[in-house]
mmCIF file with all atom_site columns, C-alpha atoms and ligand atoms in Angstrom:
data_model
loop_
_atom_site.group_PDB
_atom_site.id
_atom_site.type_symbol
_atom_site.label_atom_id
_atom_site.label_alt_id
_atom_site.label_comp_id
_atom_site.label_asym_id
_atom_site.label_entity_id
_atom_site.label_seq_id
_atom_site.pdbx_PDB_ins_code
_atom_site.Cartn_x
_atom_site.Cartn_y
_atom_site.Cartn_z
_atom_site.occupancy
_atom_site.B_iso_or_equiv
_atom_site.pdbx_formal_charge
_atom_site.auth_seq_id
_atom_site.auth_comp_id
_atom_site.auth_asym_id
_atom_site.auth_atom_id
_atom_site.pdbx_PDB_model_num
ATOM   1   C  CA  . MET A 1 1   ? 0.000   0.000  0.000   1.00 30.00 ? 1089 MET A CA  1
ATOM   2   C  CA  . VAL A 1 2   ? 1.408   3.349  -1.064  1.00 36.00 ? 1090 VAL A CA  1
ATOM   3   C  CA  . ASP A 1 3   ? 1.160   6.143  1.468   1.00 36.00 ? 1091 ASP A CA  1
ATOM   4   C  CA  . ARG A 1 4   ? -1.545  8.599  0.430   1.00 42.00 ? 1092 ARG A CA  1
ATOM   5   C  CA  . ALA A 1 5   ? 0.524   11.633 1.403   1.00 43.00 ? 1093 ALA A CA  1
ATOM   6   C  CA  . GLU A 1 6   ? 3.351   10.457 -0.861  1.00 42.00 ? 1094 GLU A CA  1
ATOM   7   C  CA  . ASN A 1 7   ? 1.514   9.746  -4.062  1.00 41.00 ? 1095 ASN A CA  1
ATOM   8   C  CA  . ASN A 1 8   ? -1.178  12.342 -3.387  1.00 45.00 ? 1096 ASN A CA  1
ATOM   9   C  CA  . ASP A 1 9   ? -3.908  9.848  -4.316  1.00 58.00 ? 1097 ASP A CA  1
ATOM   10  C  CA  . VAL A 1 10  ? -7.096  10.841 -2.531  1.00 72.00 ? 1098 VAL A CA  1
ATOM   11  C  CA  . GLY A 1 11  ? -8.684  7.458  -3.267  1.00 84.00 ? 1099 GLY A CA  1
ATOM   12  C  CA  . GLU A 1 12  ? -12.231 6.495  -2.421  1.00 92.00 ? 1100 GLU A CA  1
ATOM   13  C  CA  . PRO A 1 13  ? -14.520 8.571  -0.208  1.00 97.00 ? 1101 PRO A CA  1
ATOM   14  C  CA  . VAL A 1 14  ? -15.277 7.567  3.365   1.00 96.00 ? 1102 VAL A CA  1
ATOM   15  C  CA  . ASP A 1 15  ? -19.024 7.018  3.864   1.00 96.00 ? 1103 ASP A CA  1
ATOM   16  C  CA  . LEU A 1 16  ? -20.541 8.396  7.063   1.00 94.00 ? 1104 LEU A CA  1
ATOM   17  C  CA  . ALA A 1 17  ? -24.303 7.738  7.173   1.00 91.00 ? 1105 ALA A CA  1
ATOM   18  C  CA  . GLY A 1 18  ? -24.585 8.620  3.477   1.00 93.00 ? 1106 GLY A CA  1
ATOM   19  C  CA  . VAL A 1 19  ? -22.247 11.615 3.685   1.00 96.00 ? 1107 VAL A CA  1
ATOM   20  C  CA  . ARG A 1 20  ? -19.260 10.970 1.428   1.00 97.00 ? 1108 ARG A CA  1
ATOM   21  C  CA  . VAL A 1 21  ? -15.967 12.491 2.558   1.00 98.00 ? 1109 VAL A CA  1
ATOM   22  C  CA  . TRP A 1 22  ? -12.980 12.772 0.239   1.00 98.00 ? 1110 TRP A CA  1
ATOM   23  C  CA  . GLN A 1 23  ? -10.150 13.043 2.739   1.00 98.00 ? 1111 GLN A CA  1
ATOM   24  C  CA  . GLY A 1 24  ? -7.243  15.164 1.548   1.00 98.00 ? 1112 GLY A CA  1
ATOM   25  C  CA  . TRP A 1 25  ? -8.971  16.189 -1.693  1.00 98.00 ? 1113 TRP A CA  1
ATOM   26  C  CA  . LEU A 1 26  ? -7.067  19.509 -1.595  1.00 98.00 ? 1114 LEU A CA  1
ATOM   27  C  CA  . ASP A 1 27  ? -3.321  19.407 -1.048  1.00 98.00 ? 1115 ASP A CA  1
ATOM   28  C  CA  . ARG A 1 28  ? -1.566  22.097 0.954   1.00 98.00 ? 1116 ARG A CA  1
ATOM   29  C  CA  . ALA A 1 29  ? -0.854  24.295 -2.077  1.00 98.00 ? 1117 ALA A CA  1
ATOM   30  C  CA  . ALA A 1 30  ? -4.493  24.128 -3.204  1.00 98.00 ? 1118 ALA A CA  1
ATOM   31  C  CA  . GLN A 1 31  ? -5.652  24.991 0.326   1.00 98.00 ? 1119 GLN A CA  1
ATOM   32  C  CA  . GLN A 1 32  ? -3.344  28.014 0.412   1.00 98.00 ? 1120 GLN A CA  1
ATOM   33  C  CA  . ALA A 1 33  ? -4.513  29.180 -3.004  1.00 98.00 ? 1121 ALA A CA  1
ATOM   34  C  CA  . MET A 1 34  ? -8.150  28.876 -1.954  1.00 98.00 ? 1122 MET A CA  1
ATOM   35  C  CA  . LEU A 1 35  ? -7.459  30.765 1.254   1.00 98.00 ? 1123 LEU A CA  1
ATOM   36  C  CA  . ALA A 1 36  ? -5.876  33.606 -0.735  1.00 98.00 ? 1124 ALA A CA  1
ATOM   37  C  CA  . ASP A 1 37  ? -9.054  33.742 -2.875  1.00 98.00 ? 1125 ASP A CA  1
ATOM   38  C  CA  . LEU A 1 38  ? -11.163 33.828 0.296   1.00 98.00 ? 1126 LEU A CA  1
ATOM   39  C  CA  . ARG A 1 39  ? -9.282  36.855 1.566   1.00 98.00 ? 1127 ARG A CA  1
ATOM   40  C  CA  . ALA A 1 40  ? -10.800 38.800 -1.333  1.00 98.00 ? 1128 ALA A CA  1
ATOM   41  C  CA  . VAL A 1 41  ? -14.265 37.468 -0.443  1.00 98.00 ? 1129 VAL A CA  1
ATOM   42  C  CA  . VAL A 1 42  ? -13.918 38.556 3.193   1.00 98.00 ? 1130 VAL A CA  1
ATOM   43  C  CA  . ALA A 1 43  ? -12.523 41.955 2.168   1.00 98.00 ? 1131 ALA A CA  1
ATOM   44  C  CA  . ALA A 1 44  ? -15.642 42.611 0.048   1.00 98.00 ? 1132 ALA A CA  1
ATOM   45  C  CA  . ALA A 1 45  ? -18.144 40.965 2.414   1.00 98.00 ? 1133 ALA A CA  1
ATOM   46  C  CA  . PRO A 1 46  ? -16.816 41.041 5.991   1.00 98.00 ? 1134 PRO A CA  1
ATOM   47  C  CA  . LEU A 1 47  ? -17.446 38.187 8.413   1.00 98.00 ? 1135 LEU A CA  1
ATOM   48  C  CA  . VAL A 1 48  ? -20.306 38.886 10.815  1.00 98.00 ? 1136 VAL A CA  1
ATOM   49  C  CA  . GLN A 1 49  ? -21.423 37.170 13.994  1.00 97.00 ? 1137 GLN A CA  1
ATOM   50  C  CA  . PRO A 1 50  ? -25.040 36.315 13.163  1.00 96.00 ? 1138 PRO A CA  1
ATOM   51  C  CA  . VAL A 1 51  ? -27.950 36.377 15.570  1.00 97.00 ? 1139 VAL A CA  1
ATOM   52  C  CA  . THR A 1 52  ? -30.611 33.663 15.516  1.00 95.00 ? 1140 THR A CA  1
ATOM   53  C  CA  . PRO A 1 53  ? -34.311 34.600 15.300  1.00 95.00 ? 1141 PRO A CA  1
ATOM   54  C  CA  . GLY A 1 54  ? -34.423 33.737 19.009  1.00 96.00 ? 1142 GLY A CA  1
ATOM   55  C  CA  . GLY A 1 55  ? -31.862 36.451 19.719  1.00 97.00 ? 1143 GLY A CA  1
ATOM   56  C  CA  . ARG A 1 56  ? -28.847 34.251 20.450  1.00 96.00 ? 1144 ARG A CA  1
ATOM   57  C  CA  . LYS A 1 57  ? -25.461 35.113 18.994  1.00 97.00 ? 1145 LYS A CA  1
ATOM   58  C  CA  . MET A 1 58  ? -24.014 32.269 16.953  1.00 97.00 ? 1146 MET A CA  1
ATOM   59  C  CA  . SER A 1 59  ? -20.466 31.285 17.912  1.00 98.00 ? 1147 SER A CA  1
ATOM   60  C  CA  . VAL A 1 60  ? -19.493 30.912 14.246  1.00 98.00 ? 1148 VAL A CA  1
ATOM   61  C  CA  . ARG A 1 61  ? -18.713 33.988 12.151  1.00 98.00 ? 1149 ARG A CA  1
ATOM   62  C  CA  . MET A 1 62  ? -20.176 34.008 8.630   1.00 98.00 ? 1150 MET A CA  1
ATOM   63  C  CA  . THR A 1 63  ? -20.176 35.566 5.233   1.00 98.00 ? 1151 THR A CA  1
ATOM   64  C  CA  . ALA A 1 64  ? -20.902 34.332 1.709   1.00 98.00 ? 1152 ALA A CA  1
ATOM   65  C  CA  . ALA A 1 65  ? -20.057 34.528 -1.978  1.00 99.00 ? 1153 ALA A CA  1
ATOM   66  C  CA  . GLY A 1 66  ? -22.272 34.006 -4.996  1.00 98.00 ? 1154 GLY A CA  1
ATOM   67  C  CA  . ARG A 1 67  ? -25.650 35.261 -6.123  1.00 98.00 ? 1155 ARG A CA  1
ATOM   68  C  CA  . LEU A 1 68  ? -27.187 34.626 -2.706  1.00 98.00 ? 1156 LEU A CA  1
ATOM   69  C  CA  . GLY A 1 69  ? -25.933 34.421 0.844   1.00 98.00 ? 1157 GLY A CA  1
ATOM   70  C  CA  . TRP A 1 70  ? -27.548 32.702 3.814   1.00 98.00 ? 1158 TRP A CA  1
ATOM   71  C  CA  . ILE A 1 71  ? -28.196 35.112 6.664   1.00 97.00 ? 1159 ILE A CA  1
ATOM   72  C  CA  . THR A 1 72  ? -29.953 35.044 10.010  1.00 95.00 ? 1160 THR A CA  1
ATOM   73  C  CA  . ASP A 1 73  ? -31.156 37.885 12.229  1.00 95.00 ? 1161 ASP A CA  1
ATOM   74  C  CA  . ARG A 1 74  ? -34.112 38.663 14.489  1.00 95.00 ? 1162 ARG A CA  1
ATOM   75  C  CA  . ARG A 1 75  ? -36.381 38.529 11.419  1.00 95.00 ? 1163 ARG A CA  1
ATOM   76  C  CA  . GLY A 1 76  ? -35.479 34.924 10.603  1.00 95.00 ? 1164 GLY A CA  1
ATOM   77  C  CA  . TYR A 1 77  ? -33.280 32.653 8.491   1.00 94.00 ? 1165 TYR A CA  1
ATOM   78  C  CA  . ARG A 1 78  ? -33.189 33.273 4.751   1.00 96.00 ? 1166 ARG A CA  1
ATOM   79  C  CA  . TYR A 1 79  ? -31.166 33.659 1.604   1.00 98.00 ? 1167 TYR A CA  1
ATOM   80  C  CA  . ALA A 1 80  ? -30.544 37.292 0.684   1.00 98.00 ? 1168 ALA A CA  1
ATOM   81  C  CA  . ASP A 1 81  ? -29.032 38.926 -2.407  1.00 98.00 ? 1169 ASP A CA  1
ATOM   82  C  CA  . ARG A 1 82  ? -26.944 41.329 -0.291  1.00 98.00 ? 1170 ARG A CA  1
ATOM   83  C  CA  . HIS A 1 83  ? -24.564 41.247 2.633   1.00 98.00 ? 1171 HIS A CA  1
ATOM   84  C  CA  . PRO A 1 84  ? -26.095 42.883 5.768   1.00 96.00 ? 1172 PRO A CA  1
ATOM   85  C  CA  . SER A 1 85  ? -23.971 45.976 4.933   1.00 96.00 ? 1173 SER A CA  1
ATOM   86  C  CA  . GLY A 1 86  ? -25.916 46.386 1.666   1.00 97.00 ? 1174 GLY A CA  1
ATOM   87  C  CA  . VAL A 1 87  ? -23.173 45.311 -0.752  1.00 98.00 ? 1175 VAL A CA  1
ATOM   88  C  CA  . VAL A 1 88  ? -23.784 42.526 -3.249  1.00 98.00 ? 1176 VAL A CA  1
ATOM   89  C  CA  . TRP A 1 89  ? -21.975 39.280 -2.421  1.00 98.00 ? 1177 TRP A CA  1
ATOM   90  C  CA  . PRO A 1 90  ? -18.616 38.811 -4.161  1.00 98.00 ? 1178 PRO A CA  1
ATOM   91  C  CA  . PRO A 1 91  ? -18.298 36.078 -6.818  1.00 98.00 ? 1179 PRO A CA  1
ATOM   92  C  CA  . ILE A 1 92  ? -17.510 32.502 -5.814  1.00 98.00 ? 1180 ILE A CA  1
ATOM   93  C  CA  . PRO A 1 93  ? -13.772 32.004 -6.514  1.00 98.00 ? 1181 PRO A CA  1
ATOM   94  C  CA  . ASP A 1 94  ? -12.853 29.684 -9.408  1.00 98.00 ? 1182 ASP A CA  1
ATOM   95  C  CA  . SER A 1 95  ? -10.758 27.531 -7.051  1.00 98.00 ? 1183 SER A CA  1
ATOM   96  C  CA  . VAL A 1 96  ? -13.953 26.789 -5.112  1.00 99.00 ? 1184 VAL A CA  1
ATOM   97  C  CA  . LEU A 1 97  ? -16.114 26.271 -8.208  1.00 98.00 ? 1185 LEU A CA  1
ATOM   98  C  CA  . ALA A 1 98  ? -13.597 23.697 -9.464  1.00 98.00 ? 1186 ALA A CA  1
ATOM   99  C  CA  . VAL A 1 99  ? -14.336 21.521 -6.406  1.00 98.00 ? 1187 VAL A CA  1
ATOM   100 C  CA  . TRP A 1 100 ? -18.088 21.852 -7.046  1.00 98.00 ? 1188 TRP A CA  1
ATOM   101 C  CA  . ARG A 1 101 ? -17.660 20.794 -10.686 1.00 98.00 ? 1189 ARG A CA  1
ATOM   102 C  CA  . ALA A 1 102 ? -15.565 17.783 -9.717  1.00 98.00 ? 1190 ALA A CA  1
ATOM   103 C  CA  . LEU A 1 103 ? -17.666 16.435 -6.845  1.00 98.00 ? 1191 LEU A CA  1
ATOM   104 C  CA  . GLY A 1 104 ? -21.015 18.317 -6.878  1.00 98.00 ? 1192 GLY A CA  1
ATOM   105 C  CA  . SER A 1 105 ? -22.416 18.804 -10.357 1.00 97.00 ? 1193 SER A CA  1
ATOM   106 C  CA  . ASP A 1 106 ? -21.246 19.926 -13.784 1.00 97.00 ? 1194 ASP A CA  1
ATOM   107 C  CA  . ARG A 1 107 ? -24.832 20.797 -14.773 1.00 97.00 ? 1195 ARG A CA  1
ATOM   108 C  CA  . ARG A 1 108 ? -24.973 24.153 -13.047 1.00 97.00 ? 1196 ARG A CA  1
ATOM   109 C  CA  . VAL A 1 109 ? -23.046 26.379 -10.661 1.00 97.00 ? 1197 VAL A CA  1
ATOM   110 C  CA  . PRO A 1 110 ? -24.131 26.844 -7.045  1.00 98.00 ? 1198 PRO A CA  1
ATOM   111 C  CA  . ASP A 1 111 ? -25.997 30.007 -6.023  1.00 98.00 ? 1199 ASP A CA  1
ATOM   112 C  CA  . CYS A 1 112 ? -24.290 30.294 -2.659  1.00 98.00 ? 1200 CYS A CA  1
ATOM   113 C  CA  . CYS A 1 113 ? -20.916 29.635 -1.084  1.00 99.00 ? 1201 CYS A CA  1
ATOM   114 C  CA  . LEU A 1 114 ? -21.461 30.063 2.639   1.00 98.00 ? 1202 LEU A CA  1
ATOM   115 C  CA  . VAL A 1 115 ? -18.265 30.820 4.575   1.00 98.00 ? 1203 VAL A CA  1
ATOM   116 C  CA  . ASN A 1 116 ? -18.195 29.768 8.250   1.00 98.00 ? 1204 ASN A CA  1
ATOM   117 C  CA  . LEU A 1 117 ? -15.258 30.693 10.514  1.00 98.00 ? 1205 LEU A CA  1
ATOM   118 C  CA  . TYR A 1 118 ? -14.739 28.706 13.720  1.00 98.00 ? 1206 TYR A CA  1
ATOM   119 C  CA  . ARG A 1 119 ? -12.350 30.005 16.343  1.00 98.00 ? 1207 ARG A CA  1
ATOM   120 C  CA  . GLY A 1 120 ? -11.878 28.943 19.952  1.00 97.00 ? 1208 GLY A CA  1
ATOM   121 C  CA  . ALA A 1 121 ? -14.996 27.286 21.313  1.00 98.00 ? 1209 ALA A CA  1
ATOM   122 C  CA  . ALA A 1 122 ? -17.163 27.973 18.237  1.00 98.00 ? 1210 ALA A CA  1
ATOM   123 C  CA  . ARG A 1 123 ? -19.521 25.137 17.339  1.00 98.00 ? 1211 ARG A CA  1
ATOM   124 C  CA  . MET A 1 124 ? -22.674 24.474 15.353  1.00 98.00 ? 1212 MET A CA  1
ATOM   125 C  CA  . GLY A 1 125 ? -25.529 22.562 16.920  1.00 97.00 ? 1213 GLY A CA  1
ATOM   126 C  CA  . LEU A 1 126 ? -27.379 19.744 15.147  1.00 97.00 ? 1214 LEU A CA  1
ATOM   127 C  CA  . HIS A 1 127 ? -29.633 21.132 12.426  1.00 96.00 ? 1215 HIS A CA  1
ATOM   128 C  CA  . GLN A 1 128 ? -30.991 20.426 8.949   1.00 97.00 ? 1216 GLN A CA  1
ATOM   129 C  CA  . ASP A 1 129 ? -30.255 22.609 5.915   1.00 96.00 ? 1217 ASP A CA  1
ATOM   130 C  CA  . ARG A 1 130 ? -33.709 23.162 4.467   1.00 95.00 ? 1218 ARG A CA  1
ATOM   131 C  CA  . ASP A 1 131 ? -33.881 26.762 3.293   1.00 95.00 ? 1219 ASP A CA  1
ATOM   132 C  CA  . GLU A 1 132 ? -33.052 25.713 -0.277  1.00 96.00 ? 1220 GLU A CA  1
ATOM   133 C  CA  . GLY A 1 133 ? -35.683 25.138 -2.964  1.00 95.00 ? 1221 GLY A CA  1
ATOM   134 C  CA  . ASP A 1 134 ? -34.661 21.751 -4.358  1.00 96.00 ? 1222 ASP A CA  1
ATOM   135 C  CA  . PHE A 1 135 ? -33.073 19.076 -2.182  1.00 97.00 ? 1223 PHE A CA  1
ATOM   136 C  CA  . ALA A 1 136 ? -32.140 17.008 -5.251  1.00 97.00 ? 1224 ALA A CA  1
ATOM   137 C  CA  . TRP A 1 137 ? -28.981 19.110 -5.574  1.00 98.00 ? 1225 TRP A CA  1
ATOM   138 C  CA  . PRO A 1 138 ? -26.101 18.084 -3.333  1.00 97.00 ? 1226 PRO A CA  1
ATOM   139 C  CA  . VAL A 1 139 ? -24.341 20.353 -0.852  1.00 98.00 ? 1227 VAL A CA  1
ATOM   140 C  CA  . VAL A 1 140 ? -20.548 20.340 -1.085  1.00 98.00 ? 1228 VAL A CA  1
ATOM   141 C  CA  . SER A 1 141 ? -18.517 21.213 2.031   1.00 98.00 ? 1229 SER A CA  1
ATOM   142 C  CA  . ILE A 1 142 ? -14.813 22.145 2.058   1.00 99.00 ? 1230 ILE A CA  1
ATOM   143 C  CA  . SER A 1 143 ? -12.782 22.186 5.301   1.00 99.00 ? 1231 SER A CA  1
ATOM   144 C  CA  . LEU A 1 144 ? -9.738  24.452 5.766   1.00 99.00 ? 1232 LEU A CA  1
ATOM   145 C  CA  . GLY A 1 145 ? -7.623  24.846 8.895   1.00 98.00 ? 1233 GLY A CA  1
ATOM   146 C  CA  . ASP A 1 146 ? -8.175  23.209 12.265  1.00 98.00 ? 1234 ASP A CA  1
ATOM   147 C  CA  . ASP A 1 147 ? -9.698  19.749 12.668  1.00 98.00 ? 1235 ASP A CA  1
ATOM   148 C  CA  . ALA A 1 148 ? -13.434 19.681 13.383  1.00 98.00 ? 1236 ALA A CA  1
ATOM   149 C  CA  . LEU A 1 149 ? -15.554 17.010 15.010  1.00 98.00 ? 1237 LEU A CA  1
ATOM   150 C  CA  . PHE A 1 150 ? -18.429 16.565 12.561  1.00 98.00 ? 1238 PHE A CA  1
ATOM   151 C  CA  . ARG A 1 151 ? -21.587 14.747 13.611  1.00 98.00 ? 1239 ARG A CA  1
ATOM   152 C  CA  . VAL A 1 152 ? -24.308 13.427 11.303  1.00 97.00 ? 1240 VAL A CA  1
ATOM   153 C  CA  . GLY A 1 153 ? -27.547 11.668 12.179  1.00 97.00 ? 1241 GLY A CA  1
ATOM   154 C  CA  . GLY A 1 154 ? -30.705 10.720 10.328  1.00 96.00 ? 1242 GLY A CA  1
ATOM   155 C  CA  . THR A 1 155 ? -33.497 12.757 8.826   1.00 96.00 ? 1243 THR A CA  1
ATOM   156 C  CA  . GLU A 1 156 ? -35.289 12.816 12.178  1.00 96.00 ? 1244 GLU A CA  1
ATOM   157 C  CA  . ARG A 1 157 ? -33.970 14.487 15.310  1.00 95.00 ? 1245 ARG A CA  1
ATOM   158 C  CA  . GLY A 1 158 ? -33.071 11.845 17.882  1.00 93.00 ? 1246 GLY A CA  1
ATOM   159 C  CA  . ALA A 1 159 ? -31.856 9.214  15.424  1.00 96.00 ? 1247 ALA A CA  1
ATOM   160 C  CA  . ARG A 1 160 ? -28.426 7.758  16.196  1.00 96.00 ? 1248 ARG A CA  1
ATOM   161 C  CA  . THR A 1 161 ? -25.503 9.884  15.103  1.00 97.00 ? 1249 THR A CA  1
ATOM   162 C  CA  . ARG A 1 162 ? -22.004 9.136  13.836  1.00 96.00 ? 1250 ARG A CA  1
ATOM   163 C  CA  . SER A 1 163 ? -18.952 11.346 14.167  1.00 97.00 ? 1251 SER A CA  1
ATOM   164 C  CA  . LEU A 1 164 ? -15.847 11.970 12.125  1.00 98.00 ? 1252 LEU A CA  1
ATOM   165 C  CA  . TRP A 1 165 ? -12.968 14.425 12.426  1.00 98.00 ? 1253 TRP A CA  1
ATOM   166 C  CA  . LEU A 1 166 ? -12.865 16.627 9.319   1.00 98.00 ? 1254 LEU A CA  1
ATOM   167 C  CA  . ARG A 1 167 ? -9.369  17.843 8.472   1.00 98.00 ? 1255 ARG A CA  1
ATOM   168 C  CA  . SER A 1 168 ? -7.976  20.622 6.320   1.00 98.00 ? 1256 SER A CA  1
ATOM   169 C  CA  . GLY A 1 169 ? -8.431  19.749 2.645   1.00 98.00 ? 1257 GLY A CA  1
ATOM   170 C  CA  . ASP A 1 170 ? -11.278 17.300 3.193   1.00 98.00 ? 1258 ASP A CA  1
ATOM   171 C  CA  . VAL A 1 171 ? -14.368 17.686 1.006   1.00 98.00 ? 1259 VAL A CA  1
ATOM   172 C  CA  . ALA A 1 172 ? -17.761 16.259 2.018   1.00 98.00 ? 1260 ALA A CA  1
ATOM   173 C  CA  . VAL A 1 173 ? -20.661 15.736 -0.389  1.00 98.00 ? 1261 VAL A CA  1
ATOM   174 C  CA  . LEU A 1 174 ? -24.148 15.639 1.073   1.00 96.00 ? 1262 LEU A CA  1
ATOM   175 C  CA  . GLY A 1 175 ? -26.526 14.132 -1.433  1.00 95.00 ? 1263 GLY A CA  1
ATOM   176 C  CA  . GLY A 1 176 ? -29.400 11.686 -1.670  1.00 94.00 ? 1264 GLY A CA  1
ATOM   177 C  CA  . ALA A 1 177 ? -31.001 10.817 1.659   1.00 92.00 ? 1265 ALA A CA  1
ATOM   178 C  CA  . ALA A 1 178 ? -28.114 12.477 3.536   1.00 95.00 ? 1266 ALA A CA  1
ATOM   179 C  CA  . ARG A 1 179 ? -29.090 15.858 2.065   1.00 97.00 ? 1267 ARG A CA  1
ATOM   180 C  CA  . LEU A 1 180 ? -31.715 16.267 4.797   1.00 97.00 ? 1268 LEU A CA  1
ATOM   181 C  CA  . ALA A 1 181 ? -29.761 14.619 7.601   1.00 97.00 ? 1269 ALA A CA  1
ATOM   182 C  CA  . TYR A 1 182 ? -29.258 16.406 10.908  1.00 97.00 ? 1270 TYR A CA  1
ATOM   183 C  CA  . HIS A 1 183 ? -25.629 17.478 11.229  1.00 97.00 ? 1271 HIS A CA  1
ATOM   184 C  CA  . GLY A 1 184 ? -23.378 19.774 13.198  1.00 98.00 ? 1272 GLY A CA  1
ATOM   185 C  CA  . ILE A 1 185 ? -19.893 20.566 14.443  1.00 98.00 ? 1273 ILE A CA  1
ATOM   186 C  CA  . ASP A 1 186 ? -19.334 19.650 18.111  1.00 98.00 ? 1274 ASP A CA  1
ATOM   187 C  CA  . ARG A 1 187 ? -15.994 21.422 18.422  1.00 98.00 ? 1275 ARG A CA  1
ATOM   188 C  CA  . ILE A 1 188 ? -12.761 22.200 16.675  1.00 98.00 ? 1276 ILE A CA  1
ATOM   189 C  CA  . ARG A 1 189 ? -9.261  21.256 17.805  1.00 98.00 ? 1277 ARG A CA  1
ATOM   190 C  CA  . PRO A 1 190 ? -7.582  24.660 18.183  1.00 97.00 ? 1278 PRO A CA  1
ATOM   191 C  CA  . GLY A 1 191 ? -3.969  24.668 17.058  1.00 97.00 ? 1279 GLY A CA  1
ATOM   192 C  CA  . SER A 1 192 ? -4.247  21.474 14.999  1.00 98.00 ? 1280 SER A CA  1
ATOM   193 C  CA  . SER A 1 193 ? -3.466  23.310 11.734  1.00 98.00 ? 1281 SER A CA  1
ATOM   194 C  CA  . ASP A 1 194 ? -1.269  26.277 10.887  1.00 98.00 ? 1282 ASP A CA  1
ATOM   195 C  CA  . LEU A 1 195 ? -3.077  27.020 7.609   1.00 98.00 ? 1283 LEU A CA  1
ATOM   196 C  CA  . LEU A 1 196 ? -5.028  30.036 8.893   1.00 98.00 ? 1284 LEU A CA  1
ATOM   197 C  CA  . GLU A 1 197 ? -3.178  33.021 10.245  1.00 95.00 ? 1285 GLU A CA  1
ATOM   198 C  CA  . GLY A 1 198 ? -4.521  33.376 13.768  1.00 94.00 ? 1286 GLY A CA  1
ATOM   199 C  CA  . GLY A 1 199 ? -5.730  29.765 13.760  1.00 97.00 ? 1287 GLY A CA  1
ATOM   200 C  CA  . GLY A 1 200 ? -9.220  28.364 13.478  1.00 98.00 ? 1288 GLY A CA  1
ATOM   201 C  CA  . ARG A 1 201 ? -11.233 26.640 10.811  1.00 98.00 ? 1289 ARG A CA  1
ATOM   202 C  CA  . ILE A 1 202 ? -13.077 27.799 7.716   1.00 98.00 ? 1290 ILE A CA  1
ATOM   203 C  CA  . ASN A 1 203 ? -15.854 25.712 6.242   1.00 98.00 ? 1291 ASN A CA  1
ATOM   204 C  CA  . LEU A 1 204 ? -17.280 26.479 2.819   1.00 99.00 ? 1292 LEU A CA  1
ATOM   205 C  CA  . THR A 1 205 ? -20.650 25.049 1.827   1.00 98.00 ? 1293 THR A CA  1
ATOM   206 C  CA  . LEU A 1 206 ? -21.747 25.253 -1.782  1.00 98.00 ? 1294 LEU A CA  1
ATOM   207 C  CA  . ARG A 1 207 ? -25.475 25.195 -2.347  1.00 98.00 ? 1295 ARG A CA  1
ATOM   208 C  CA  . VAL A 1 208 ? -28.009 25.442 -5.142  1.00 98.00 ? 1296 VAL A CA  1
ATOM   209 C  CA  . VAL A 1 209 ? -30.752 27.604 -3.652  1.00 98.00 ? 1297 VAL A CA  1
ATOM   210 C  CA  . VAL A 1 210 ? -33.322 28.170 -6.416  1.00 93.00 ? 1298 VAL A CA  1
HETATM 211 C  C1  . LIG B 2 .   ? -25.132 17.288 5.937   1.00 93.06 ? 2596 LIG B C1  1
HETATM 212 N  N1  . LIG B 2 .   ? -21.759 23.672 8.281   1.00 93.06 ? 2596 LIG B N1  1
HETATM 213 O  O1  . LIG B 2 .   ? -23.162 25.654 7.143   1.00 93.06 ? 2596 LIG B O1  1
HETATM 214 S  S1  . LIG B 2 .   ? -20.368 21.230 6.859   1.00 93.06 ? 2596 LIG B S1  1
HETATM 215 C  C2  . LIG B 2 .   ? -23.800 24.669 7.542   1.00 93.06 ? 2596 LIG B C2  1
HETATM 216 O  O2  . LIG B 2 .   ? -18.603 22.584 9.113   1.00 93.06 ? 2596 LIG B O2  1
HETATM 217 C  C3  . LIG B 2 .   ? -23.083 23.575 8.211   1.00 93.06 ? 2596 LIG B C3  1
HETATM 218 O  O3  . LIG B 2 .   ? -19.463 24.543 9.066   1.00 93.06 ? 2596 LIG B O3  1
HETATM 219 C  C4  . LIG B 2 .   ? -20.948 22.745 9.020   1.00 93.06 ? 2596 LIG B C4  1
HETATM 220 O  O4  . LIG B 2 .   ? -23.680 22.667 8.656   1.00 93.06 ? 2596 LIG B O4  1
HETATM 221 C  C5  . LIG B 2 .   ? -19.561 23.318 9.058   1.00 93.06 ? 2596 LIG B C5  1
HETATM 222 O  O5  . LIG B 2 .   ? -25.014 24.530 7.384   1.00 93.06 ? 2596 LIG B O5  1
HETATM 223 C  C6  . LIG B 2 .   ? -20.974 21.368 8.492   1.00 93.06 ? 2596 LIG B C6  1
HETATM 224 C  C7  . LIG B 2 .   ? -20.975 19.676 6.394   1.00 93.06 ? 2596 LIG B C7  1
HETATM 225 C  C8  . LIG B 2 .   ? -22.400 19.670 5.979   1.00 93.06 ? 2596 LIG B C8  1
HETATM 226 C  C9  . LIG B 2 .   ? -22.959 20.728 5.329   1.00 93.06 ? 2596 LIG B C9  1
HETATM 227 C  C10 . LIG B 2 .   ? -24.243 20.655 4.859   1.00 93.06 ? 2596 LIG B C10 1
HETATM 228 C  C11 . LIG B 2 .   ? -24.991 19.503 5.053   1.00 93.06 ? 2596 LIG B C11 1
HETATM 229 C  C12 . LIG B 2 .   ? -23.115 18.547 6.208   1.00 93.06 ? 2596 LIG B C12 1
HETATM 230 C  C13 . LIG B 2 .   ? -24.418 18.451 5.749   1.00 93.06 ? 2596 LIG B C13 1
HETATM 231 C  C14 . LIG B 2 .   ? -26.284 19.375 4.554   1.00 93.06 ? 2596 LIG B C14 1
HETATM 232 C  C15 . LIG B 2 .   ? -26.961 18.210 4.727   1.00 93.06 ? 2596 LIG B C15 1
HETATM 233 C  C16 . LIG B 2 .   ? -26.413 17.171 5.439   1.00 93.06 ? 2596 LIG B C16 1
HETATM 234 FE FE1 . LIG B 2 .   ? -25.700 22.722 7.847   1.00 93.06 ? 2597 LIG B FE1 1
#
């Protein structure tokens, strides 16, 4: 068996309750190039700490690229065509679209690239992604930076869950029955990656919204 890190062969995806994870899909150089592209996204559309409709501050900071961005505030969860500041969302970088074409779909581009930044004790509780119009399209998730403990369950709250550490460069594809599975991030492992200046983890999720 040849070591994956040596021949750079990402091999077959790991299957976690229908979520397929391509471990090490992006090598270090590709991760750095994508991060440089994301700096432009964050410069145009700054990260914000969103508030849930219930008035709780989320621990994750967020922004987006693409035609639409997912936002939450006291008025509710929704996709919006502008950043809360009023500017239109910046375009999704080509480096990110290339991952979508390879593992998501070559039939259309996603409407939204949601950018989540986890630092310190940031986490994301178990939830479903159901603000999109057509669940037949997959969601593609790209992990950059610190390791994250990802948890996925069934389509009903309370079903048994499975966990997997997502690492920098991993790409997960959520399609089929897994598209409506409950999922979340229990915690990150601060300091486990030196990719991000200042540490932490960025997760990108690519979605078709309409
Ligand atoms: C399974 N993000 O932004 S990515 C989210 O790492 C979100 O930031 C997490 O959940 C993160 O909504 C998890 C993996 C993921 C994304 C979307 C899914 C798993 C999913 C949609 C359906 C099922
Ligand atoms: Fe989600």
